[in-house]
mmCIF file of C-alpha atoms in Angstrom:
data_model
loop_
_atom_site.group_PDB
_atom_site.id
_atom_site.type_symbol
_atom_site.label_atom_id
_atom_site.label_comp_id
_atom_site.label_asym_id
_atom_site.label_seq_id
_atom_site.Cartn_x
_atom_site.Cartn_y
_atom_site.Cartn_z
ATOM 1 C CA MET A 1377 84.153 92.399 112.381
ATOM 2 C CA ALA A 1378 86.545 93.423 109.639
ATOM 3 C CA VAL A 1379 86.598 96.921 108.132
ATOM 4 C CA PHE A 1380 87.307 95.670 104.603
ATOM 5 C CA THR A 1381 84.895 93.485 102.661
ATOM 6 C CA ASP A 1382 87.703 92.534 100.294
ATOM 7 C CA VAL A 1383 91.101 93.807 99.146
ATOM 8 C CA GLN A 1384 92.350 93.467 95.569
ATOM 9 C CA PHE A 1385 95.820 94.268 94.211
ATOM 10 C CA ASN A 1386 96.787 94.549 90.539
ATOM 11 C CA SER A 1387 100.330 95.267 89.381
ATOM 12 C CA VAL A 1388 99.037 96.790 86.123
ATOM 13 C CA VAL A 1389 98.096 100.483 86.371
ATOM 14 C CA THR A 1390 95.373 101.060 83.778
ATOM 15 C CA VAL A 1391 91.713 102.023 83.995
ATOM 16 C CA GLN A 1392 90.809 98.551 82.755
ATOM 17 C CA ALA A 1393 92.873 96.957 85.532
ATOM 18 C CA LEU A 1394 91.124 99.254 88.017
ATOM 19 C CA ALA A 1395 87.732 98.232 86.616
ATOM 20 C CA ASN A 1396 88.627 94.553 86.989
ATOM 21 C CA SER A 1397 89.734 95.029 90.601
ATOM 22 C CA VAL A 1398 86.647 97.042 91.502
ATOM 23 C CA ARG A 1399 84.391 94.438 89.861
ATOM 24 C CA ALA A 1400 85.942 91.753 92.057
ATOM 25 C CA VAL A 1401 85.544 93.844 95.220
ATOM 26 C CA MET A 1402 81.937 94.783 94.397
ATOM 27 C CA SER A 1403 80.922 91.112 94.497
ATOM 28 C CA ASN A 1404 81.079 91.429 98.298
ATOM 29 C CA HIS A 1405 78.755 94.473 98.324
ATOM 30 C CA PRO A 1406 80.916 97.168 99.930
ATOM 31 C CA LYS A 1407 79.424 100.485 101.079
ATOM 32 C CA GLY A 1408 82.397 102.414 99.640
ATOM 33 C CA LEU A 1409 85.777 101.979 97.976
ATOM 34 C CA MET A 1410 89.300 103.090 98.855
ATOM 35 C CA ILE A 1411 91.451 103.252 95.699
ATOM 36 C CA LEU A 1412 95.225 103.729 95.910
ATOM 37 C CA CYS A 1413 97.337 103.838 92.741
ATOM 38 C CA THR A 1414 100.930 104.572 91.793
ATOM 39 C CA ASP A 1415 101.997 107.411 89.511
ATOM 40 C CA GLN A 1416 100.980 105.968 86.141
ATOM 41 C CA ALA A 1417 97.372 106.754 87.108
ATOM 42 C CA ALA A 1418 98.036 110.492 86.714
ATOM 43 C CA THR A 1419 97.459 110.134 82.948
ATOM 44 C CA TRP A 1420 94.030 108.502 83.196
ATOM 45 C CA GLY A 1421 92.024 111.716 82.674
ATOM 46 C CA ASP A 1422 88.790 111.321 80.669
ATOM 47 C CA GLU A 1423 89.022 107.528 80.632
ATOM 48 C CA PHE A 1424 88.784 107.492 84.425
ATOM 49 C CA ASP A 1425 85.843 109.915 84.356
ATOM 50 C CA ASP A 1426 83.992 107.693 81.887
ATOM 51 C CA TRP A 1427 84.576 104.634 84.074
ATOM 52 C CA LEU A 1428 83.262 106.468 87.146
ATOM 53 C CA LYS A 1429 79.771 106.690 85.629
ATOM 54 C CA ASP A 1430 79.283 102.969 86.310
ATOM 55 C CA VAL A 1431 80.384 103.085 89.973
ATOM 56 C CA ASP A 1432 77.398 103.345 92.310
ATOM 57 C CA VAL A 1433 79.163 103.564 95.705
ATOM 58 C CA PRO A 1434 81.250 106.449 97.099
ATOM 59 C CA ILE A 1435 84.973 106.280 96.395
ATOM 60 C CA PHE A 1436 88.036 108.007 97.760
ATOM 61 C CA GLY A 1437 91.739 107.583 97.237
ATOM 62 C CA ALA A 1438 94.974 108.917 95.892
ATOM 63 C CA ILE A 1439 97.961 108.558 93.631
ATOM 64 C CA VAL A 1440 100.878 107.669 95.903
ATOM 65 C CA PRO A 1441 104.582 106.703 95.628
ATOM 66 C CA GLY A 1442 103.952 103.095 96.668
ATOM 67 C CA LEU A 1443 101.425 100.639 98.081
ATOM 68 C CA ILE A 1444 101.339 98.524 101.235
ATOM 69 C CA LEU A 1445 99.511 95.203 101.394
ATOM 70 C CA ASP A 1446 99.964 93.342 104.681
ATOM 71 C CA SER A 1447 103.726 92.836 104.993
ATOM 72 C CA LYS A 1448 104.567 93.677 101.376
ATOM 73 C CA PHE A 1449 105.624 96.931 99.736
ATOM 74 C CA GLU A 1450 104.473 97.267 96.129
ATOM 75 C CA PRO A 1451 106.260 100.005 94.125
ATOM 76 C CA THR A 1452 103.752 99.820 91.252
ATOM 77 C CA GLY A 1453 100.111 98.890 91.091
ATOM 78 C CA ILE A 1454 96.506 99.445 92.097
ATOM 79 C CA LEU A 1455 95.035 98.617 95.491
ATOM 80 C CA VAL A 1456 91.245 98.561 95.969
ATOM 81 C CA ALA A 1457 89.665 97.994 99.380
ATOM 82 C CA GLY A 1458 85.922 97.646 99.894
ATOM 83 C CA MET A 1459 84.588 99.319 103.024
ATOM 84 C CA VAL A 1460 82.105 97.459 105.260
ATOM 85 C CA ASN A 1461 80.580 100.653 106.704
ATOM 86 C CA CYS A 1462 79.084 103.625 104.881
ATOM 87 C CA ILE A 1463 81.347 106.562 104.062
ATOM 88 C CA ASN A 1464 80.691 110.210 103.200
ATOM 89 C CA VAL A 1465 83.284 111.925 101.028
ATOM 90 C CA SER A 1466 83.694 115.722 100.826
ATOM 91 C CA VAL A 1467 86.120 117.538 98.523
ATOM 92 C CA ILE A 1468 87.718 120.901 99.294
ATOM 93 C CA GLU A 1469 89.121 122.450 96.110
ATOM 94 C CA ASN A 1470 91.851 125.071 95.574
ATOM 95 C CA ILE A 1471 93.258 124.876 99.086
ATOM 96 C CA SER A 1472 96.432 126.751 98.113
ATOM 97 C CA THR A 1473 94.504 129.847 97.037
ATOM 98 C CA GLU A 1474 91.198 129.759 98.927
ATOM 99 C CA SER A 1475 91.313 131.106 102.466
ATOM 100 C CA PRO A 1476 90.826 128.240 104.966
ATOM 101 C CA GLN A 1477 87.421 129.223 106.324
ATOM 102 C CA ILE A 1478 84.970 126.907 108.038
ATOM 103 C CA SER A 1479 82.433 127.840 105.355
ATOM 104 C CA ASN A 1480 84.645 126.097 102.766
ATOM 105 C CA ILE A 1481 84.402 122.764 104.590
ATOM 106 C CA ASP A 1482 81.327 120.619 103.918
ATOM 107 C CA PHE A 1483 81.003 117.950 106.577
ATOM 108 C CA LYS A 1484 77.978 115.752 105.926
ATOM 109 C CA SER A 1485 77.616 114.446 109.468
ATOM 110 C CA SER A 1486 78.167 115.718 112.996
ATOM 111 C CA THR A 1487 78.296 112.173 114.387
ATOM 112 C CA ALA A 1488 81.259 110.690 112.485
ATOM 113 C CA LYS A 1489 83.513 108.495 114.610
ATOM 114 C CA SER A 1490 86.483 109.028 112.306
ATOM 115 C CA VAL A 1491 87.688 111.097 109.363
ATOM 116 C CA ILE A 1492 90.354 110.097 106.842
ATOM 117 C CA VAL A 1493 92.037 113.146 105.299
ATOM 118 C CA MET A 1494 93.801 112.821 101.939
ATOM 119 C CA VAL A 1495 95.498 115.932 100.560
ATOM 120 C CA ASP A 1496 97.580 117.008 97.582
ATOM 121 C CA ALA A 1497 101.049 117.025 99.157
ATOM 122 C CA LEU A 1498 102.197 119.979 97.023
ATOM 123 C CA SER A 1499 99.372 122.228 98.223
ATOM 124 C CA ARG A 1500 99.943 125.172 100.517
ATOM 125 C CA GLN A 1501 97.844 125.984 103.610
ATOM 126 C CA VAL A 1502 97.414 122.309 104.529
ATOM 127 C CA ASP A 1503 98.008 122.919 108.230
ATOM 128 C CA ALA A 1504 95.662 125.907 108.256
ATOM 129 C CA TYR A 1505 92.879 123.772 106.764
ATOM 130 C CA LEU A 1506 93.562 121.007 109.278
ATOM 131 C CA GLN A 1507 93.049 123.454 112.144
ATOM 132 C CA GLN A 1508 89.708 124.577 110.697
ATOM 133 C CA ILE A 1509 88.635 120.942 110.296
ATOM 134 C CA LEU A 1510 89.561 120.277 113.918
ATOM 135 C CA ARG A 1511 87.048 122.910 115.037
ATOM 136 C CA LEU A 1512 84.218 121.064 113.292
ATOM 137 C CA LEU A 1513 84.963 117.553 114.516
ATOM 138 C CA PRO A 1514 82.697 115.733 116.946
ATOM 139 C CA GLU A 1515 84.240 114.960 120.332
ATOM 140 C CA ASP A 1516 86.454 111.847 120.348
ATOM 141 C CA CYS A 1517 86.581 111.731 116.557
ATOM 142 C CA CYS A 1518 89.713 110.014 115.211
ATOM 143 C CA VAL A 1519 91.526 111.725 112.320
ATOM 144 C CA PHE A 1520 94.316 110.337 110.162
ATOM 145 C CA GLY A 1521 95.471 110.373 106.550
ATOM 146 C CA GLY A 1522 98.254 111.238 104.166
ATOM 147 C CA GLY A 1523 99.630 113.358 101.358
ATOM 148 C CA ALA A 1524 99.129 112.333 97.736
ATOM 149 C CA GLY A 1525 101.565 112.778 94.862
ATOM 150 C CA THR A 1526 104.753 111.302 93.452
ATOM 151 C CA LEU A 1527 108.489 111.674 93.935
ATOM 152 C CA LYS A 1528 108.624 113.717 90.733
ATOM 153 C CA PHE A 1529 107.077 116.545 92.821
ATOM 154 C CA ILE A 1530 105.015 117.690 89.816
ATOM 155 C CA SER A 1531 101.680 119.456 90.315
ATOM 156 C CA GLN A 1532 99.053 117.169 88.774
ATOM 157 C CA PRO A 1533 95.731 115.484 89.633
ATOM 158 C CA CYS A 1534 96.426 113.056 92.466
ATOM 159 C CA LEU A 1535 93.185 112.503 94.412
ATOM 160 C CA PHE A 1536 90.122 110.378 93.562
ATOM 161 C CA SER A 1537 86.484 110.908 94.470
ATOM 162 C CA SER A 1538 83.150 110.081 92.860
ATOM 163 C CA ALA A 1539 83.405 113.461 91.115
ATOM 164 C CA GLY A 1540 86.647 112.514 89.332
ATOM 165 C CA MET A 1541 90.315 113.350 89.850
ATOM 166 C CA HIS A 1542 91.450 116.385 91.845
ATOM 167 C CA GLN A 1543 94.524 118.575 92.148
ATOM 168 C CA ASP A 1544 95.318 121.112 94.906
ATOM 169 C CA ALA A 1545 92.507 119.624 96.963
ATOM 170 C CA MET A 1546 91.692 117.821 100.192
ATOM 171 C CA LEU A 1547 89.346 114.852 100.699
ATOM 172 C CA LEU A 1548 87.457 114.334 103.961
ATOM 173 C CA VAL A 1549 86.135 110.795 104.394
ATOM 174 C CA GLU A 1550 83.679 110.479 107.267
ATOM 175 C CA MET A 1551 83.176 107.020 108.754
ATOM 176 C CA SER A 1552 81.356 105.336 111.626
ATOM 177 C CA THR A 1553 84.371 103.076 112.196
ATOM 178 C CA GLU A 1554 86.303 103.701 115.408
ATOM 179 C CA TRP A 1555 90.092 103.653 115.102
ATOM 180 C CA ASP A 1556 93.040 103.847 117.467
ATOM 181 C CA LEU A 1557 96.239 105.440 116.175
ATOM 182 C CA ALA A 1558 99.862 104.369 116.523
ATOM 183 C CA VAL A 1559 102.140 107.258 115.512
ATOM 184 C CA ALA A 1560 105.948 107.158 115.694
ATOM 185 C CA HIS A 1561 109.068 108.212 113.786
ATOM 186 C CA GLY A 1562 112.259 107.254 115.692
ATOM 187 C CA TRP A 1563 114.436 110.116 114.326
ATOM 188 C CA GLU A 1564 117.041 111.692 116.635
ATOM 189 C CA ILE A 1565 118.651 115.124 116.893
ATOM 190 C CA LEU A 1566 121.901 115.644 114.969
ATOM 191 C CA ALA A 1567 122.386 119.411 115.340
ATOM 192 C CA GLY A 1568 120.627 122.589 116.389
ATOM 193 C CA PRO A 1569 118.311 124.119 117.242
ATOM 194 C CA TYR A 1570 118.226 126.874 114.628
ATOM 195 C CA LEU A 1571 115.769 129.738 114.465
ATOM 196 C CA ALA A 1572 113.488 129.739 111.409
ATOM 197 C CA ASN A 1573 113.384 133.536 111.480
ATOM 198 C CA ASN A 1574 111.878 133.810 107.999
ATOM 199 C CA ALA A 1575 109.406 131.237 106.692
ATOM 200 C CA ASP A 1576 106.517 131.386 104.230
ATOM 201 C CA ASP A 1577 104.069 128.526 104.834
ATOM 202 C CA ASN A 1578 106.075 125.456 103.688
ATOM 203 C CA CYS A 1579 109.188 127.352 102.557
ATOM 204 C CA ILE A 1580 112.033 128.089 104.984
ATOM 205 C CA LEU A 1581 113.732 131.229 103.694
ATOM 206 C CA GLU A 1582 116.215 131.900 106.502
ATOM 207 C CA LEU A 1583 117.717 129.974 109.408
ATOM 208 C CA ASN A 1584 119.594 131.968 112.064
ATOM 209 C CA PHE A 1585 119.302 134.987 109.734
ATOM 210 C CA GLU A 1586 121.173 133.404 106.834
ATOM 211 C CA PRO A 1587 119.805 131.700 103.713
ATOM 212 C CA ALA A 1588 118.189 128.428 104.759
ATOM 213 C CA VAL A 1589 119.833 126.334 102.059
ATOM 214 C CA THR A 1590 123.288 127.669 102.985
ATOM 215 C CA LEU A 1591 123.031 126.789 106.668
ATOM 216 C CA TYR A 1592 121.374 123.432 106.053
ATOM 217 C CA GLN A 1593 123.937 122.237 103.523
ATOM 218 C CA ARG A 1594 126.862 123.473 105.624
ATOM 219 C CA VAL A 1595 125.698 121.676 108.766
ATOM 220 C CA VAL A 1596 124.956 118.404 106.965
ATOM 221 C CA GLU A 1597 128.347 118.451 105.224
ATOM 222 C CA GLU A 1598 130.076 119.140 108.551
ATOM 223 C CA HIS A 1599 128.588 115.940 109.987
ATOM 224 C CA THR A 1600 128.987 113.630 106.973
ATOM 225 C CA THR A 1601 131.191 112.923 103.974
ATOM 226 C CA LEU A 1602 128.274 113.703 101.632
ATOM 227 C CA ARG A 1603 128.492 116.739 99.348
ATOM 228 C CA PHE A 1604 125.433 118.400 97.844
ATOM 229 C CA ASP A 1605 127.253 119.326 94.626
ATOM 230 C CA GLU A 1606 127.765 115.593 93.981
ATOM 231 C CA HIS A 1607 124.177 114.424 94.557
ATOM 232 C CA ASP A 1608 120.587 115.430 93.889
ATOM 233 C CA PHE A 1609 119.341 117.467 96.846
ATOM 234 C CA PHE A 1610 116.670 115.001 97.972
ATOM 235 C CA ASP A 1611 119.085 112.058 97.830
ATOM 236 C CA ILE A 1612 120.858 113.615 100.823
ATOM 237 C CA ALA A 1613 117.973 115.508 102.424
ATOM 238 C CA LYS A 1614 115.867 112.331 102.836
ATOM 239 C CA THR A 1615 118.396 111.256 105.487
ATOM 240 C CA PHE A 1616 118.510 114.589 107.371
ATOM 241 C CA PRO A 1617 115.023 115.983 108.005
ATOM 242 C CA PHE A 1618 114.155 118.925 110.217
ATOM 243 C CA GLY A 1619 112.664 118.461 113.659
ATOM 244 C CA LEU A 1620 110.207 121.104 114.794
ATOM 245 C CA ALA A 1621 110.343 121.573 118.576
ATOM 246 C CA ARG A 1622 106.908 121.424 120.260
ATOM 247 C CA LEU A 1623 105.698 122.585 123.649
ATOM 248 C CA ASP A 1624 105.268 119.014 124.934
ATOM 249 C CA ASP A 1625 108.959 118.286 124.215
ATOM 250 C CA SER A 1626 108.091 116.100 121.220
ATOM 251 C CA VAL A 1627 109.603 116.746 117.800
ATOM 252 C CA LEU A 1628 107.476 117.042 114.657
ATOM 253 C CA ILE A 1629 109.425 115.951 111.582
ATOM 254 C CA ARG A 1630 109.555 118.111 108.450
ATOM 255 C CA ASP A 1631 110.991 116.813 105.170
ATOM 256 C CA PRO A 1632 112.965 119.311 103.053
ATOM 257 C CA ILE A 1633 112.071 118.081 99.571
ATOM 258 C CA LYS A 1634 113.628 120.650 97.216
ATOM 259 C CA VAL A 1635 115.512 123.923 96.927
ATOM 260 C CA GLU A 1636 113.756 127.038 95.658
ATOM 261 C CA GLY A 1637 116.157 129.956 95.319
ATOM 262 C CA GLN A 1638 117.854 130.221 98.715
ATOM 263 C CA GLY A 1639 114.885 128.625 100.467
ATOM 264 C CA LEU A 1640 113.955 125.051 101.340
ATOM 265 C CA ILE A 1641 110.526 123.695 100.393
ATOM 266 C CA CYS A 1642 109.188 121.325 103.040
ATOM 267 C CA ALA A 1643 106.302 118.864 103.068
ATOM 268 C CA GLY A 1644 104.298 120.859 105.603
ATOM 269 C CA ASP A 1645 104.262 124.352 107.027
ATOM 270 C CA ILE A 1646 107.004 125.928 109.157
ATOM 271 C CA PRO A 1647 105.745 128.718 111.426
ATOM 272 C CA ASP A 1648 107.901 131.857 111.689
ATOM 273 C CA ASN A 1649 110.332 131.899 114.627
ATOM 274 C CA THR A 1650 110.117 128.153 115.209
ATOM 275 C CA MET A 1651 113.172 126.371 116.562
ATOM 276 C CA LEU A 1652 114.306 123.626 114.181
ATOM 277 C CA TYR A 1653 116.728 120.757 114.691
ATOM 278 C CA ILE A 1654 118.477 118.839 111.944
ATOM 279 C CA MET A 1655 117.739 115.162 112.572
ATOM 280 C CA GLN A 1656 119.407 111.864 111.763
ATOM 281 C CA GLY A 1657 118.151 108.299 111.670
ATOM 282 C CA ASP A 1658 119.200 104.794 112.619
ATOM 283 C CA ALA A 1659 117.330 101.988 110.836
ATOM 284 C CA GLU A 1660 116.866 99.841 113.926
ATOM 285 C CA LYS A 1661 115.463 102.740 115.944
ATOM 286 C CA LEU A 1662 113.065 103.801 113.182
ATOM 287 C CA ILE A 1663 111.702 100.276 112.819
ATOM 288 C CA SER A 1664 111.451 99.781 116.575
ATOM 289 C CA ALA A 1665 109.552 103.058 116.978
ATOM 290 C CA ALA A 1666 106.941 102.219 114.325
ATOM 291 C CA SER A 1667 106.311 98.613 115.353
ATOM 292 C CA GLY A 1668 106.542 99.434 119.058
ATOM 293 C CA ALA A 1669 103.841 102.100 118.722
ATOM 294 C CA VAL A 1670 101.504 99.543 117.110
ATOM 295 C CA LYS A 1671 102.213 96.992 119.827
ATOM 296 C CA ASN A 1672 101.552 99.561 122.573
ATOM 297 C CA THR A 1673 98.311 100.722 120.963
ATOM 298 C CA ILE A 1674 97.010 97.163 120.640
ATOM 299 C CA SER A 1675 97.999 96.495 124.254
ATOM 300 C CA ASN A 1676 96.079 99.581 125.417
ATOM 301 C CA VAL A 1677 92.996 98.618 123.415
ATOM 302 C CA ALA A 1678 93.100 95.077 124.835
ATOM 303 C CA THR A 1679 91.680 96.320 128.153
ATOM 304 C CA SER A 1680 88.371 97.150 126.455
ATOM 305 C CA GLY A 1681 88.307 94.978 123.325
ATOM 306 C CA SER A 1682 90.483 94.190 120.329
ATOM 307 C CA VAL A 1683 91.450 95.505 116.908
ATOM 308 C CA SER A 1684 90.633 94.227 113.436
ATOM 309 C CA ASP A 1685 91.927 95.662 110.133
ATOM 310 C CA GLY A 1686 94.522 98.405 109.860
ATOM 311 C CA ILE A 1687 95.360 101.254 107.489
ATOM 312 C CA LEU A 1688 99.024 102.254 107.350
ATOM 313 C CA PHE A 1689 100.221 105.587 105.966
ATOM 314 C CA ASP A 1690 104.007 105.362 106.036
ATOM 315 C CA CYS A 1691 106.272 108.124 104.759
ATOM 316 C CA VAL A 1692 107.910 107.403 101.422
ATOM 317 C CA SER A 1693 111.184 108.846 102.676
ATOM 318 C CA ARG A 1694 111.249 106.233 105.457
ATOM 319 C CA GLN A 1695 111.191 103.591 102.739
ATOM 320 C CA LEU A 1696 113.910 105.416 100.800
ATOM 321 C CA PHE A 1697 116.030 105.612 103.944
ATOM 322 C CA LEU A 1698 115.433 102.033 105.122
ATOM 323 C CA GLN A 1699 115.577 100.504 101.620
ATOM 324 C CA ASP A 1700 115.683 96.696 101.995
ATOM 325 C CA GLU A 1701 115.079 96.993 105.735
ATOM 326 C CA PHE A 1702 111.687 98.602 105.088
ATOM 327 C CA SER A 1703 110.307 95.074 104.739
ATOM 328 C CA ILE A 1704 111.283 94.492 108.372
ATOM 329 C CA GLU A 1705 109.166 97.465 109.448
ATOM 330 C CA LEU A 1706 106.156 96.155 107.508
ATOM 331 C CA ASN A 1707 106.637 92.608 108.789
ATOM 332 C CA GLN A 1708 106.792 93.737 112.404
ATOM 333 C CA ILE A 1709 103.699 95.947 112.085
ATOM 334 C CA HIS A 1710 101.676 93.272 110.281
ATOM 335 C CA ALA A 1711 102.749 90.614 112.793
ATOM 336 C CA GLU A 1712 100.916 92.499 115.552
ATOM 337 C CA LEU A 1713 97.535 91.882 113.872
ATOM 338 C CA THR A 1714 95.634 88.646 114.253
ATOM 339 C CA GLU A 1715 94.606 86.682 111.161
ATOM 340 C CA PRO A 1716 92.469 87.113 109.094
ATOM 341 C CA TYR A 1717 92.720 90.867 109.511
ATOM 342 C CA ARG A 1718 94.588 92.947 106.945
ATOM 343 C CA VAL A 1719 96.931 95.921 106.802
ATOM 344 C CA VAL A 1720 96.488 98.042 103.688
ATOM 345 C CA GLY A 1721 97.878 101.449 102.925
ATOM 346 C CA ALA A 1722 100.389 103.525 101.062
ATOM 347 C CA LEU A 1723 103.663 105.330 101.075
ATOM 348 C CA VAL A 1724 102.683 108.979 101.314
ATOM 349 C CA LEU A 1725 104.177 112.473 101.193
ATOM 350 C CA GLY A 1726 103.259 113.597 104.693
ATOM 351 C CA GLU A 1727 101.179 111.815 107.323
ATOM 352 C CA ILE A 1728 98.169 113.239 109.185
ATOM 353 C CA ALA A 1729 97.190 112.300 112.728
ATOM 354 C CA LEU A 1730 95.194 113.696 115.641
ATOM 355 C CA ASP A 1731 97.156 112.967 118.801
ATOM 356 C CA GLU A 1732 95.958 112.220 122.321
ATOM 357 C CA ASN A 1733 96.465 115.877 123.268
ATOM 358 C CA GLY A 1734 93.955 116.995 120.653
ATOM 359 C CA ILE A 1735 96.588 118.354 118.239
ATOM 360 C CA LEU A 1736 95.942 117.651 114.543
ATOM 361 C CA SER A 1737 99.266 117.682 112.703
ATOM 362 C CA LEU A 1738 100.838 117.015 109.358
ATOM 363 C CA HIS A 1739 103.848 114.789 110.036
ATOM 364 C CA ASN A 1740 106.785 113.802 107.829
ATOM 365 C CA LYS A 1741 109.008 110.701 107.953
ATOM 366 C CA THR A 1742 106.509 109.125 110.327
ATOM 367 C CA ALA A 1743 104.501 105.897 110.375
ATOM 368 C CA VAL A 1744 100.786 106.375 111.139
ATOM 369 C CA THR A 1745 98.947 103.097 111.690
ATOM 370 C CA ALA A 1746 95.172 103.265 112.222
ATOM 371 C CA LEU A 1747 93.813 100.155 113.944
ATOM 372 C CA ALA A 1748 90.075 99.575 113.725
ATOM 373 C CA ARG A 1749 88.353 98.613 116.928
ATOM 374 C CA ALA A 1750 86.762 95.214 116.473
ATOM 375 C CA GLN A 1751 82.981 95.204 116.491
ATOM 376 C CA SER A 1752 80.766 92.314 117.451
ATOM 377 C CA GLU A 1753 79.300 90.362 114.531
#
């Protein structure tokens, strides 16, 4: 059985276009709605709140840098997916300033099979909240999600719930759907490691006891012909992320997104005294990693059943790096699913996944594909 009752895409980003798409989806009687919109939706304000009064099912969603519909990338538009199963949506406000305590987290069910987490990508303390959420999860609960926002990196409302639009917040969407995750990035080590001897949440202040921006720019310029004084910072940085060394020998990717003083702001926290690599990418290896992870996950599930619809949260900086070849990544992922099942999702600013070792992490430059386990009709 499919996860989505219907999926509607509209290239126009207005509240009226949203209303039209939702009206079409509601004809199939969904139990909830996932709404993903590009950055023009940030101006909706009161008009969106007024429209919400007529919506009688739970909603969740986000403003994102781009949309994914099957094998297509849509840089502008609205995507509405109706959910077959019931959902419960909780909102955690002010996550940058409120201490991440379990008492701040309002799970509605202790029996959820899965939780989708959507978060304001510019918020601080995201990882700390994820660790608190992990403590509350039922055993074998699947967790995945992504960071909301735009490439303008401006603090603004970027999350949707039945209560309205939210900024500096986190959404927790509890579902009875069972999912299997395919998580991969394909980035390789260029240089390092370097000691992050001074970090403040998502800001790296010093690497190897010198200003982080100084070391980072020097190393990148030593390995390329690119010069930071000739380009916007992110135009170069999107190609050379950090790799955070982990105890299991894997590397967690961290995107440096902007310079602040002598520090580097990343999409995700950097613990003090972590060893960081500077990474590089090859398009073929990135694509192979993402599609190969999906193929392996489907193969593993095949021993006990099959998969139906998928949700893909793919990092926006992968698309910026791959450019025209990003369509190859989407084609190869979508090709692994059997018709009539769909892949819907978004380009996001940070990807969230609970791995097989029980570690809940915020990733960067990574493709996270959630594949719903097929249920009998």
